[in-house]
Coordinates of C-alpha atoms and ligand atoms in Angstrom, one line a residue:
M1199 CA 32.4 6.4 210.2
P1200 CA 30.5 6.4 213.5
Y1201 CA 27.7 3.8 214.0
R1202 CA 24.3 4.9 212.7
A1203 CA 21.4 2.9 214.1
P1204 CA 19.3 1.4 211.3
A1205 CA 15.9 2.9 212.3
D1206 CA 14.8 3.4 208.7
E1207 CA 15.7 -0.1 207.7
I1208 CA 13.8 -1.6 210.7
R1209 CA 10.8 0.6 209.8
F1210 CA 10.9 -0.6 206.2
I1211 CA 10.8 -4.2 207.4
L1212 CA 8.0 -3.5 209.8
D1213 CA 5.9 -1.7 207.2
H1214 CA 6.6 -3.8 204.1
V1215 CA 8.0 -7.2 205.0
V1216 CA 6.6 -8.6 208.2
K1217 CA 2.9 -8.1 209.1
F1218 CA 3.5 -5.6 211.9
N1219 CA 0.4 -3.7 210.7
D1220 CA -1.6 -6.7 211.9
V1221 CA -0.2 -6.2 215.4
T1222 CA -1.0 -2.5 215.5
A1223 CA -4.5 -3.2 214.2
T1224 CA -5.3 -5.2 217.4
D1225 CA -7.1 -3.6 220.4
R1226 CA -4.3 -4.8 222.6
F1227 CA -1.7 -2.8 220.8
A1228 CA -3.8 0.1 219.4
E1229 CA -1.5 2.6 221.1
A1230 CA 1.3 1.6 218.8
T1231 CA 0.2 4.2 216.2
P1232 CA 2.6 5.0 213.3
E1233 CA 3.6 8.2 215.1
T1234 CA 4.4 6.3 218.3
V1235 CA 6.4 3.7 216.4
G1236 CA 8.3 6.4 214.5
A1237 CA 9.1 8.2 217.8
I1238 CA 10.3 5.0 219.5
L1239 CA 12.6 4.1 216.7
S1240 CA 14.1 7.6 216.2
E1241 CA 14.6 8.2 220.0
A1242 CA 16.2 4.8 220.4
A1243 CA 18.4 5.6 217.4
K1244 CA 19.5 8.8 219.1
L1245 CA 20.3 7.1 222.3
S1246 CA 22.3 4.4 220.5
D1247 CA 24.2 6.8 218.3
G1248 CA 24.8 9.6 220.8
V1249 CA 25.1 7.9 224.2
L1250 CA 26.0 4.3 223.8
A1251 CA 28.1 3.9 220.7
P1252 CA 30.8 6.3 221.9
L1253 CA 31.5 3.9 224.9
Q1254 CA 32.2 0.9 222.7
R1255 CA 36.0 1.0 222.5
G1256 CA 36.6 2.3 226.0
G1257 CA 34.3 -0.4 227.4
D1258 CA 36.4 -3.0 225.7
T1259 CA 39.8 -1.7 226.8
H1260 CA 38.9 -0.9 230.3
G1261 CA 36.4 -3.7 231.0
A1262 CA 34.6 -4.4 234.3
V1263 CA 36.8 -5.1 237.3
L1264 CA 36.1 -6.6 240.7
E1265 CA 37.4 -4.5 243.6
D1266 CA 36.8 -5.6 247.2
G1267 CA 34.0 -7.8 246.2
I1268 CA 32.2 -5.0 244.2
V1269 CA 32.1 -4.8 240.4
R1270 CA 33.2 -1.5 239.0
T1271 CA 32.0 -0.9 235.5
A1272 CA 33.9 0.9 232.7
P1273 CA 33.9 4.7 232.6
G1274 CA 30.6 6.2 231.4
F1275 CA 28.6 3.0 231.8
A1276 CA 26.7 4.0 234.9
Q1277 CA 25.7 7.3 233.2
A1278 CA 24.7 5.5 230.0
Y1279 CA 22.7 3.0 232.0
A1280 CA 20.9 5.9 233.7
R1281 CA 19.9 7.3 230.3
I1282 CA 18.5 3.9 229.3
A1283 CA 16.5 3.7 232.5
E1284 CA 15.3 7.4 232.4
G1285 CA 14.1 7.0 228.8
G1286 CA 11.7 4.2 229.9
W1287 CA 13.4 1.8 227.5
I1288 CA 13.4 -1.1 229.9
G1289 CA 9.6 -1.1 230.3
I1290 CA 8.8 -0.7 226.7
A1291 CA 6.8 -3.9 226.5
G1292 CA 6.1 -4.0 230.3
D1293 CA 2.6 -4.0 231.9
P1294 CA 1.3 -0.4 232.2
A1295 CA -0.2 -1.5 235.6
H1296 CA 3.4 -1.5 236.9
G1297 CA 4.7 1.4 234.9
G1298 CA 5.5 -0.2 231.6
M1299 CA 4.5 1.2 228.2
G1300 CA 2.6 -1.9 227.1
L1301 CA 3.9 -1.6 223.6
P1302 CA 4.5 -4.6 221.3
F1303 CA 7.5 -6.8 222.0
T1304 CA 8.5 -6.3 218.4
L1305 CA 9.4 -2.7 219.3
A1306 CA 11.5 -3.9 222.2
A1307 CA 13.3 -6.2 219.7
A1308 CA 13.8 -3.3 217.3
V1309 CA 15.3 -1.2 220.1
N1310 CA 17.5 -4.0 221.2
D1311 CA 18.8 -4.3 217.6
M1312 CA 20.0 -0.7 217.7
V1313 CA 21.3 -0.8 221.3
S1314 CA 23.2 -4.0 220.6
G1315 CA 24.9 -2.5 217.5
A1316 CA 25.9 0.5 219.6
L1317 CA 27.1 -1.2 222.8
L1318 CA 26.4 -4.9 223.2
S1319 CA 28.0 -5.3 226.6
L1320 CA 25.8 -2.8 228.3
G1321 CA 22.7 -3.7 226.3
L1322 CA 22.8 -7.2 227.8
N1323 CA 22.0 -5.7 231.2
P1324 CA 18.5 -4.3 230.4
L1325 CA 17.8 -7.4 228.3
L1326 CA 18.1 -9.6 231.3
T1327 CA 15.9 -7.3 233.3
Q1328 CA 13.3 -7.4 230.6
G1329 CA 13.3 -11.2 230.7
Q1330 CA 13.0 -11.1 234.5
I1331 CA 10.0 -8.7 234.2
E1332 CA 8.3 -11.2 231.9
A1333 CA 8.9 -14.1 234.2
L1334 CA 7.5 -12.2 237.2
E1335 CA 4.5 -10.9 235.2
V1336 CA 3.5 -14.5 234.4
H1337 CA 4.6 -16.5 237.5
A1338 CA 5.0 -14.2 240.6
S1339 CA 2.5 -13.6 243.3
E1340 CA 0.7 -10.3 243.3
E1341 CA 2.7 -9.2 246.3
M1342 CA 6.0 -10.0 244.6
K1343 CA 4.8 -8.2 241.4
A1344 CA 3.9 -5.1 243.4
L1345 CA 7.3 -5.0 245.1
Y1346 CA 9.6 -5.8 242.2
L1347 CA 8.0 -4.9 238.9
P1348 CA 7.8 -1.1 239.2
K1349 CA 11.5 -1.1 240.3
L1350 CA 12.6 -3.3 237.5
I1351 CA 10.5 -1.6 234.8
S1352 CA 11.8 1.8 235.8
G1353 CA 15.4 0.5 235.8
A1354 CA 16.0 1.4 239.4
W1355 CA 16.7 -2.3 240.0
T1356 CA 18.3 -4.7 237.6
G1357 CA 17.7 -8.5 237.0
T1358 CA 19.9 -11.5 236.4
M1359 CA 19.3 -15.1 235.6
N1360 CA 21.2 -17.8 237.5
L1361 CA 21.0 -21.2 235.8
T1362 CA 24.6 -22.3 235.1
E1363 CA 26.8 -24.2 237.4
P1364 CA 30.1 -25.9 236.7
Q1365 CA 28.5 -29.3 236.1
A1366 CA 25.2 -27.9 234.8
G1367 CA 25.4 -25.9 231.5
S1368 CA 23.3 -27.2 228.7
D1369 CA 22.0 -29.8 231.1
V1370 CA 20.3 -27.5 233.6
G1371 CA 18.8 -30.5 235.3
A1372 CA 22.2 -31.4 236.7
L1373 CA 22.3 -28.3 239.0
S1374 CA 23.1 -28.8 242.7
T1375 CA 22.2 -25.4 244.3
R1376 CA 20.0 -26.2 247.2
A1377 CA 17.0 -24.5 248.7
A1378 CA 15.7 -25.1 252.2
A1379 CA 12.5 -23.7 253.8
N1380 CA 13.2 -21.2 256.6
G1381 CA 9.8 -21.7 258.1
D1382 CA 8.7 -18.1 257.6
G1383 CA 7.8 -18.4 253.9
T1384 CA 11.4 -17.7 252.8
F1385 CA 14.0 -20.1 251.7
A1386 CA 17.8 -20.4 252.3
I1387 CA 19.6 -20.7 249.0
T1388 CA 23.1 -22.3 249.0
G1389 CA 25.3 -23.1 246.0
Q1390 CA 27.6 -21.7 243.3
K1391 CA 26.5 -20.3 240.0
I1392 CA 29.0 -19.5 237.2
F1393 CA 28.9 -17.2 234.1
I1394 CA 26.3 -14.9 235.6
S1395 CA 26.0 -11.8 233.4
W1396 CA 25.7 -8.5 235.2
G1397 CA 25.8 -10.4 238.6
D1398 CA 26.9 -7.2 240.1
H1399 CA 27.6 -3.6 239.1
D1400 CA 27.9 0.0 240.5
F1401 CA 24.8 1.5 239.0
G1402 CA 23.0 1.7 242.4
G1403 CA 19.6 0.3 243.3
N1404 CA 19.3 -3.4 243.8
I1405 CA 20.3 -6.5 241.9
C1406 CA 17.5 -9.1 241.7
H1407 CA 18.8 -12.6 241.0
L1408 CA 16.4 -15.2 239.7
V1409 CA 18.0 -18.5 240.9
L1410 CA 17.2 -22.1 240.0
A1411 CA 17.7 -24.4 243.0
R1412 CA 16.4 -27.8 244.3
L1413 CA 14.5 -28.4 247.5
A1414 CA 15.4 -31.4 249.6
G1415 CA 13.5 -34.5 248.4
A1416 CA 12.7 -32.9 245.1
P1417 CA 12.9 -35.2 242.0
G1418 CA 16.1 -35.3 240.1
G1419 CA 16.6 -33.6 236.7
T1420 CA 14.5 -30.6 235.5
K1421 CA 11.3 -31.9 237.2
G1422 CA 12.7 -31.1 240.7
I1423 CA 13.9 -27.5 240.1
S1424 CA 12.3 -24.4 241.7
L1425 CA 12.8 -20.8 241.0
F1426 CA 13.6 -18.2 243.6
M1427 CA 14.0 -14.4 243.8
V1428 CA 17.2 -13.7 245.7
P1429 CA 17.9 -10.0 245.9
K1430 CA 21.3 -8.6 246.6
L1431 CA 19.8 -6.2 249.2
I1432 CA 16.7 -7.5 251.1
P1433 CA 13.8 -5.1 250.7
D1434 CA 12.7 -3.5 254.0
A1435 CA 9.1 -3.1 255.1
D1436 CA 8.8 -0.1 252.7
G1437 CA 10.2 -2.0 249.8
N1438 CA 13.5 -0.1 249.8
P1439 CA 16.9 -1.9 249.6
G1440 CA 17.8 -3.0 253.1
A1441 CA 20.2 -5.5 254.6
R1442 CA 22.8 -7.3 252.5
N1443 CA 21.8 -10.8 251.5
A1444 CA 24.2 -13.7 252.0
L1445 CA 25.5 -13.8 248.4
R1446 CA 28.7 -12.5 246.8
V1447 CA 30.7 -12.2 243.6
V1448 CA 33.6 -14.6 243.9
S1449 CA 35.4 -13.6 240.7
L1450 CA 34.9 -12.3 237.2
E1451 CA 35.6 -14.4 234.1
H1452 CA 38.4 -13.3 231.8
K1453 CA 36.8 -13.6 228.4
L1454 CA 37.4 -13.4 224.6
G1455 CA 35.2 -10.3 224.4
L1456 CA 32.3 -8.5 226.0
H1457 CA 34.8 -7.2 228.5
A1458 CA 32.6 -4.5 229.8
S1459 CA 29.9 -7.0 230.8
P1460 CA 30.8 -8.5 234.1
T1461 CA 30.4 -12.3 233.9
C1462 CA 30.4 -13.4 237.6
V1463 CA 31.0 -16.5 239.6
M1464 CA 28.3 -16.1 242.3
A1465 CA 28.3 -17.8 245.8
F1466 CA 25.0 -18.1 247.6
D1467 CA 25.7 -18.9 251.3
G1468 CA 22.2 -19.5 252.7
A1469 CA 20.9 -16.4 251.0
T1470 CA 17.3 -15.5 251.6
G1471 CA 15.1 -16.2 248.6
W1472 CA 11.4 -16.1 247.8
L1473 CA 9.7 -18.8 245.7
V1474 CA 8.5 -17.7 242.2
G1475 CA 5.6 -19.8 240.9
E1476 CA 5.1 -23.3 242.2
V1477 CA 7.5 -25.7 243.8
N1478 CA 9.3 -27.9 241.2
R1479 CA 7.9 -25.8 238.4
G1480 CA 11.0 -23.5 238.2
M1481 CA 12.0 -24.6 234.7
A1482 CA 8.6 -23.6 233.3
A1483 CA 8.9 -20.2 234.9
M1484 CA 12.5 -19.7 233.8
F1485 CA 11.5 -20.7 230.3
T1486 CA 9.2 -17.6 230.2
M1487 CA 12.3 -15.6 230.8
M1488 CA 14.4 -17.5 228.4
N1489 CA 12.1 -17.7 225.5
N1490 CA 12.0 -14.0 224.7
A1491 CA 15.6 -13.7 225.8
R1492 CA 16.5 -16.3 223.1
L1493 CA 15.0 -14.3 220.4
Q1494 CA 16.6 -11.2 221.8
V1495 CA 20.0 -12.9 221.7
G1496 CA 19.4 -13.5 218.0
V1497 CA 18.7 -9.8 217.7
Q1498 CA 22.0 -9.1 219.5
G1499 CA 23.8 -10.9 216.7
I1500 CA 22.0 -8.9 214.1
G1501 CA 22.8 -5.6 215.9
V1502 CA 26.5 -6.4 216.0
A1503 CA 26.4 -7.5 212.4
E1504 CA 24.9 -4.2 211.4
A1505 CA 27.7 -2.3 213.2
A1506 CA 30.4 -4.5 211.7
F1507 CA 28.9 -4.0 208.3
Q1508 CA 28.8 -0.2 208.6
H1509 CA 32.4 -0.2 209.8
A1510 CA 33.6 -2.4 207.0
L1511 CA 31.8 -0.4 204.3
A1512 CA 33.3 2.9 205.6
F1513 CA 36.7 1.4 205.5
A1514 CA 36.3 -0.1 202.0
M1515 CA 35.2 3.3 200.7
E1516 CA 38.4 4.9 201.9
R1517 CA 41.1 2.3 201.4
K1518 CA 42.9 2.5 198.1
Q1519 CA 44.7 -0.6 196.9
G1520 CA 45.5 -1.6 193.3
R1521 CA 43.6 -0.7 190.2
T1522 CA 39.9 -1.3 190.4
P1523 CA 38.1 -2.9 187.5
V1524 CA 35.1 -0.5 187.4
A1525 CA 35.1 3.3 187.4
G1526 CA 34.4 4.6 190.9
G1527 CA 36.3 6.1 193.7
G1528 CA 39.2 3.7 193.1
T1529 CA 39.0 2.3 196.6
I1530 CA 38.7 -1.4 197.5
V1531 CA 34.9 -1.3 197.5
D1532 CA 35.2 -1.5 193.7
H1533 CA 37.1 -4.8 193.7
A1534 CA 34.7 -7.7 192.9
D1535 CA 35.6 -9.8 196.0
V1536 CA 35.2 -6.9 198.4
R1537 CA 31.9 -6.0 196.8
R1538 CA 30.9 -9.7 197.2
M1539 CA 31.7 -9.6 200.9
L1540 CA 29.8 -6.4 201.5
I1541 CA 26.7 -7.4 199.6
E1542 CA 26.8 -10.8 201.4
M1543 CA 26.9 -9.1 204.7
Q1544 CA 24.0 -6.9 203.9
A1545 CA 21.9 -9.7 202.4
E1546 CA 22.5 -11.9 205.5
I1547 CA 21.6 -9.0 207.9
F1548 CA 18.4 -8.3 206.0
A1549 CA 17.3 -12.0 206.1
A1550 CA 18.2 -12.4 209.8
R1551 CA 16.5 -9.2 210.8
A1552 CA 13.3 -10.0 208.9
I1553 CA 13.1 -13.5 210.5
A1554 CA 13.7 -12.0 214.0
L1555 CA 11.1 -9.3 213.6
D1556 CA 8.6 -11.8 212.1
C1557 CA 9.1 -14.0 215.2
A1558 CA 8.6 -11.0 217.5
M1559 CA 5.5 -10.0 215.6
S1560 CA 4.2 -13.6 216.0
I1561 CA 4.7 -13.3 219.8
D1562 CA 2.7 -10.1 219.8
M1563 CA -0.1 -11.6 217.7
Q1564 CA -0.3 -14.5 220.2
T1565 CA -0.5 -12.0 223.1
A1566 CA -3.1 -9.9 221.3
T1567 CA -5.3 -12.7 220.0
G1568 CA -4.6 -15.7 222.1
D1569 CA -4.6 -17.8 218.8
P1570 CA -2.5 -20.9 219.4
D1571 CA -1.4 -20.9 215.7
W1572 CA 0.5 -17.6 216.4
G1573 CA 2.1 -19.2 219.5
A1574 CA 3.2 -22.2 217.4
R1575 CA 4.6 -19.9 214.8
A1576 CA 6.6 -17.9 217.3
A1577 CA 7.8 -21.1 219.0
L1578 CA 9.0 -22.5 215.6
L1579 CA 10.7 -19.3 214.6
T1580 CA 12.5 -18.7 218.0
P1581 CA 15.3 -21.3 217.6
V1582 CA 15.8 -20.2 213.9
A1583 CA 15.9 -16.5 214.9
K1584 CA 18.3 -17.2 217.7
A1585 CA 20.7 -19.4 215.9
Y1586 CA 20.6 -17.7 212.5
G1587 CA 20.8 -14.2 214.0
T1588 CA 23.9 -15.1 216.0
D1589 CA 25.5 -17.1 213.2
V1590 CA 25.0 -14.0 211.0
G1591 CA 26.5 -11.8 213.7
I1592 CA 29.6 -14.0 213.7
K1593 CA 29.9 -14.4 210.0
V1594 CA 29.4 -10.7 209.2
A1595 CA 31.9 -9.7 211.9
D1596 CA 34.4 -12.2 210.5
L1597 CA 33.8 -10.8 206.9
G1598 CA 34.2 -7.3 208.4
I1599 CA 37.8 -8.2 209.5
Q1600 CA 38.5 -9.7 206.0
V1601 CA 37.3 -6.5 204.3
H1602 CA 39.8 -4.6 206.5
G1603 CA 42.7 -6.9 205.5
G1604 CA 45.5 -6.7 208.1
M1605 CA 44.0 -3.7 209.7
G1606 CA 41.1 -5.9 210.7
Y1607 CA 43.4 -8.1 212.8
V1608 CA 44.9 -5.2 214.8
E1609 CA 42.7 -3.9 217.6
E1610 CA 42.8 -0.2 216.8
T1611 CA 40.3 -0.3 213.9
G1612 CA 37.7 -1.9 216.2
A1613 CA 36.8 -4.6 213.5
A1614 CA 38.1 -7.4 215.7
Q1615 CA 36.1 -6.3 218.7
F1616 CA 32.8 -7.0 216.9
L1617 CA 33.9 -10.6 216.4
R1618 CA 35.2 -11.1 219.9
D1619 CA 32.0 -9.6 221.4
V1620 CA 29.5 -11.4 219.2
R1621 CA 31.1 -14.8 219.4
V1622 CA 29.4 -15.7 222.7
T1623 CA 25.9 -15.1 221.3
S1624 CA 25.9 -18.5 219.7
I1625 CA 26.8 -20.1 223.0
Y1626 CA 24.8 -18.3 225.7
E1627 CA 21.0 -18.6 226.1
G1628 CA 21.4 -22.2 225.0
T1629 CA 24.0 -23.1 222.3
N1630 CA 22.9 -23.0 218.7
G1631 CA 23.3 -26.8 218.6
I1632 CA 20.8 -27.2 221.4
H1633 CA 18.4 -24.8 219.6
A1634 CA 18.7 -26.8 216.4
M1635 CA 17.8 -30.0 218.4
D1636 CA 14.8 -28.1 219.9
L1637 CA 13.6 -27.2 216.4
V1638 CA 13.6 -30.8 215.1
S1639 CA 12.1 -32.3 218.3
R1640 CA 9.8 -30.2 220.5
K1641 CA 9.0 -27.8 217.6
M1642 CA 8.0 -30.7 215.4
M1643 CA 5.7 -32.4 218.0
D1644 CA 2.8 -31.2 216.0
G1645 CA 3.9 -33.4 213.1
G1646 CA 5.3 -30.3 211.3
E1647 CA 2.0 -28.5 211.1
A1648 CA 3.3 -25.1 212.1
A1649 CA 6.2 -25.4 209.6
F1650 CA 3.7 -26.4 206.8
R1651 CA 1.6 -23.3 207.6
M1652 CA 4.7 -21.2 207.1
F1653 CA 5.6 -22.9 203.8
D1654 CA 2.0 -22.3 202.6
E1655 CA 2.3 -18.6 203.4
G1656 CA 5.7 -18.3 201.7
E1657 CA 4.6 -20.2 198.7
K1658 CA 1.5 -17.9 198.4
E1659 CA 3.8 -14.9 198.5
A1660 CA 6.0 -16.5 195.9
E1661 CA 3.0 -17.1 193.6
L1662 CA 2.1 -13.4 194.0
A1663 CA 5.7 -12.5 193.2
R1664 CA 5.6 -14.4 189.9
A1665 CA 3.9 -11.4 188.3
V1666 CA 6.9 -9.2 189.2
L1667 CA 10.0 -11.4 189.4
P1668 CA 9.1 -14.8 187.9
D1669 CA 12.6 -16.3 187.9
L1670 CA 13.2 -15.5 191.6
A1671 CA 9.7 -16.5 192.6
D1672 CA 10.1 -19.9 191.0
T1673 CA 13.4 -20.5 192.7
V1674 CA 11.9 -19.6 196.1
W1675 CA 8.8 -21.7 195.6
S1676 CA 10.8 -24.8 194.7
A1677 CA 13.1 -24.3 197.7
A1678 CA 10.0 -24.1 200.0
E1679 CA 8.6 -27.3 198.5
T1680 CA 11.9 -29.2 199.0
L1681 CA 12.0 -28.0 202.6
R1682 CA 8.4 -29.1 203.1
E1683 CA 9.4 -32.6 201.9
T1684 CA 12.3 -32.6 204.3
V1685 CA 10.0 -31.8 207.2
E1686 CA 7.7 -34.6 206.1
W1687 CA 10.7 -36.9 206.1
L1688 CA 12.0 -35.5 209.4
V1689 CA 8.9 -36.1 211.5
E1690 CA 9.1 -39.8 210.6
Q1691 CA 12.6 -40.2 211.9
D1692 CA 13.6 -41.2 215.5
M1693 CA 15.3 -38.5 217.6
Q1694 CA 18.9 -39.7 217.0
E1695 CA 18.5 -39.3 213.3
R1696 CA 16.9 -35.9 213.7
Y1697 CA 19.6 -34.6 216.0
A1698 CA 22.3 -35.7 213.7
G1699 CA 21.0 -33.4 211.0
A1700 CA 19.5 -30.7 213.3
V1701 CA 22.0 -27.9 212.6
P1702 CA 22.0 -28.2 208.8
F1703 CA 18.2 -28.4 208.9
L1704 CA 18.0 -25.2 210.9
K1705 CA 20.4 -23.5 208.5
A1706 CA 18.4 -24.6 205.5
S1707 CA 15.2 -23.4 207.1
A1708 CA 16.8 -20.0 207.7
R1709 CA 18.0 -19.8 204.1
V1710 CA 14.5 -20.5 202.8
L1711 CA 12.7 -18.1 205.2
G1712 CA 15.3 -15.4 204.3
A1713 CA 14.4 -15.9 200.7
F1714 CA 10.7 -15.4 201.4
F1715 CA 11.4 -12.0 203.0
H1716 CA 13.9 -10.9 200.4
L1717 CA 11.4 -11.6 197.7
K1718 CA 8.8 -9.6 199.5
A1719 CA 11.1 -6.6 199.9
A1720 CA 11.9 -6.8 196.1
C1721 CA 8.3 -6.9 195.2
S1722 CA 7.6 -3.9 197.4
E1723 CA 9.7 -1.8 195.1
G1724 CA 8.1 -3.3 192.0
G1725 CA 11.0 -5.6 191.1
T1726 CA 13.6 -2.9 190.3
G1727 CA 16.0 -1.1 192.6
P1728 CA 18.6 -1.9 195.3
R1729 CA 16.3 -4.2 197.4
T1730 CA 15.7 -6.2 194.2
A1731 CA 19.4 -6.4 193.5
L1732 CA 20.0 -7.6 197.1
A1733 CA 17.2 -10.1 196.9
R1734 CA 18.6 -11.4 193.6
Y1735 CA 22.0 -11.8 195.2
Y1736 CA 20.6 -13.7 198.1
I1737 CA 18.3 -15.9 196.1
E1738 CA 20.8 -16.7 193.3
R1739 CA 23.9 -17.0 195.4
L1740 CA 23.1 -17.8 199.0
L1741 CA 19.7 -19.7 198.8
P1742 CA 21.2 -22.6 196.8
E1743 CA 23.1 -23.6 199.9
Y1744 CA 19.8 -25.0 201.2
A1745 CA 20.2 -28.0 198.9
V1746 CA 23.5 -29.0 200.4
L1747 CA 22.3 -28.4 203.9
I1748 CA 19.2 -30.6 203.3
T1749 CA 21.5 -33.4 202.0
Q1750 CA 23.5 -33.1 205.2
A1751 CA 20.3 -32.9 207.3
R1752 CA 19.1 -36.2 205.9
A1753 CA 22.5 -38.0 206.1
G1754 CA 21.7 -39.6 209.4
A1755 CA 23.5 -40.5 212.6
A1756 CA 25.3 -43.7 211.6
G1757 CA 28.0 -41.8 209.7
L1758 CA 28.7 -39.6 212.8
Y1759 CA 29.1 -42.6 215.1
A1760 CA 31.2 -44.5 212.6
L1761 CA 34.1 -42.5 213.9
G1762 CA 34.7 -43.0 217.6
P1763 CA 36.7 -40.7 219.9
G1764 CA 39.6 -43.1 219.6
D1765 CA 39.6 -42.8 215.8
L1766 CA 39.4 -39.0 216.1
A1767 CA 42.4 -38.9 218.4
R1768 CA 44.6 -40.7 215.9
Ligands
FAD2189 C1 29.8 -14.6 228.5 C2 28.8 -15.5 229.1 C3 27.7 -15.1 229.7 C4 26.7 -16.0 230.2 N1 25.7 -15.5 231.0 C5 24.9 -16.4 231.7 C6 23.9 -15.9 232.6 O1 23.7 -14.7 232.8 N2 23.2 -16.8 233.3 C7 23.4 -18.2 233.2 O2 22.8 -18.9 233.9 N3 24.4 -18.6 232.3 C8 25.1 -17.8 231.5 N4 26.0 -18.2 230.7 C9 26.2 -19.7 230.5 C10 25.7 -20.2 229.2 O3 24.3 -20.1 229.1 C11 26.3 -21.6 229.0 O4 27.7 -21.4 228.8 C12 25.7 -22.3 227.8 O5 24.4 -22.7 228.2 C13 26.5 -23.6 227.5 O6 26.7 -24.4 228.6 P1 28.2 -24.9 228.9 O7 29.1 -23.7 228.8 O8 28.2 -25.6 230.2 O9 28.6 -25.8 227.7 P2 28.2 -27.4 227.7 O10 26.8 -27.6 228.0 O11 29.2 -28.2 228.4 O12 28.3 -27.6 226.1 C14 29.6 -27.9 225.4 C15 29.3 -28.3 224.0 O13 28.5 -29.5 224.0 C16 27.3 -29.4 223.3 N5 26.2 -30.1 224.0 C17 26.0 -30.1 225.3 N6 24.9 -30.9 225.6 C18 24.5 -31.4 224.4 C19 23.4 -32.3 224.0 N7 22.6 -32.7 224.9 N8 23.3 -32.6 222.7 C20 24.2 -32.1 221.8 N9 25.2 -31.2 222.1 C21 25.3 -30.9 223.4 C22 27.0 -27.9 223.3 O14 26.2 -27.5 222.2 C23 28.4 -27.3 223.2 O15 28.9 -27.3 221.9 C24 26.9 -17.3 230.1 C25 28.1 -17.8 229.4 C26 29.0 -16.9 228.9 C27 30.2 -17.5 228.2

């Protein structure tokens, strides 16, 4: 069965589960009428199903290749990219002053969900450009905005982000790329960056690299990093791509998956760059780009999970094996364990999608209202949406292989590709472990206030749900209370203790948040029907994991350091 973008499911979540109506009720997003939202979702679904999904297998087998220093993309990719650009999809949330549609970021996330399910490797390209657009909108000079934003928003030019170096991955502050003032307002950028997604391609236009580098005499660590725009082709006086800049692709990484997305080793040999924002404030500027990209990487995981789920369900409905215990088509979908896997896949996807869209909606509300509580909510949800969305992508793709049996392990069914492709999403844009640490440290600097507000909201929903589904509502309410107590305990601990339990704490938080949203979906159909059955599955069988996870979260650091590297090596 070919991929079918989940436009209706996304619409359901927007209309009934997360408060997207609050977003569209603001003056800032008044243009996002129900008709516009419907048109965006259905057009994005058509693009995903008809143009992108058919390139999925060919992209994997052909991959991107480096020929004479130029990246050649897989057949059909340049044309598909042109369709994304022509459709205006890159500027969906961009500033109308520069050609964007000015629509809610939530819709950009919804489109990314569908595009990622169809063709993750290509979808990563516009995602990076969107992040760059945001960073420039907030931090660039008016002159730079006028030159770059219309080109990036139209998709004529693409954007990359250059942080990682061999010795500077999670620890970006360790980077050694240098910047030196040229005396004419430009800077010479010298150094090597690795793992640069879409560092080059054959789509035409220009490639705009946002590069982190250190000026001579700047402080060490992240406090001495500045951000530079370093285009592949230096724009001429009319703003058209001109002379080649002193940068090149040294090689492409050979990877587990995502073969059609070129991952480049880049050399900057005194390349001309322009400062973005203030000297030594590059991390702040890059964070603007990374914050939404983080949520969008979580959404990538959800998109791939959706595709893997659809693929597995179609297989299970055709494959006959053994006598099934219930009357049905006699295919493996009727075996209890296969049914368990499929329901679990769908329950996880729903929870992760609702959390991600709720996070996106919070970002929009902050944009529209300027209310810091919405900002704090978005900040709190971002690491959860990133890590849980990508964990779900990996888990669901893995279950998808299991549903296929041996055919999942051979490449021709395509089940394995989902897992190979999605695996990186828990690593790039900050590893999930780093995001969990962010959740228990920076995101708890308010003493847990933002988290407590979310629990209040969830508990209020659970109280309302008591009239419809009392047993499920009670379970969810109790889980929220236990998590609240865990946050109260957490904020009293020193960082070492918090970090030791950060990953289980993040997972427990996702479990409880997912339960809030499942309960709401069940109530929206009056407590009977497939959404209620799915909610019951999640709340009765998956939610209880939070108790174990909280125990792990509170177990502390001493037990981890009791085993030294020497002991492990035994
Ligand atoms: C396919 C692909 C595409 C990418 N695209 C880009 C791109 O476009 N631009 C870009 O700049 N980068 C890109 N990256 C790089 C990516 O962001 C990094 O790989 C990632 O941030 C992790 O850094 P690292 O690989 O150096 O791992 P390391 O930082 O060495 O981490 C190794 C392990 O140690 C853990 N760890 C590290 N530090 C800590 C700590 N302080 N506390 C606890 N645990 C820690 C990590 O969680 C991880 O498990 C890409 C990577 C890949 C694989």
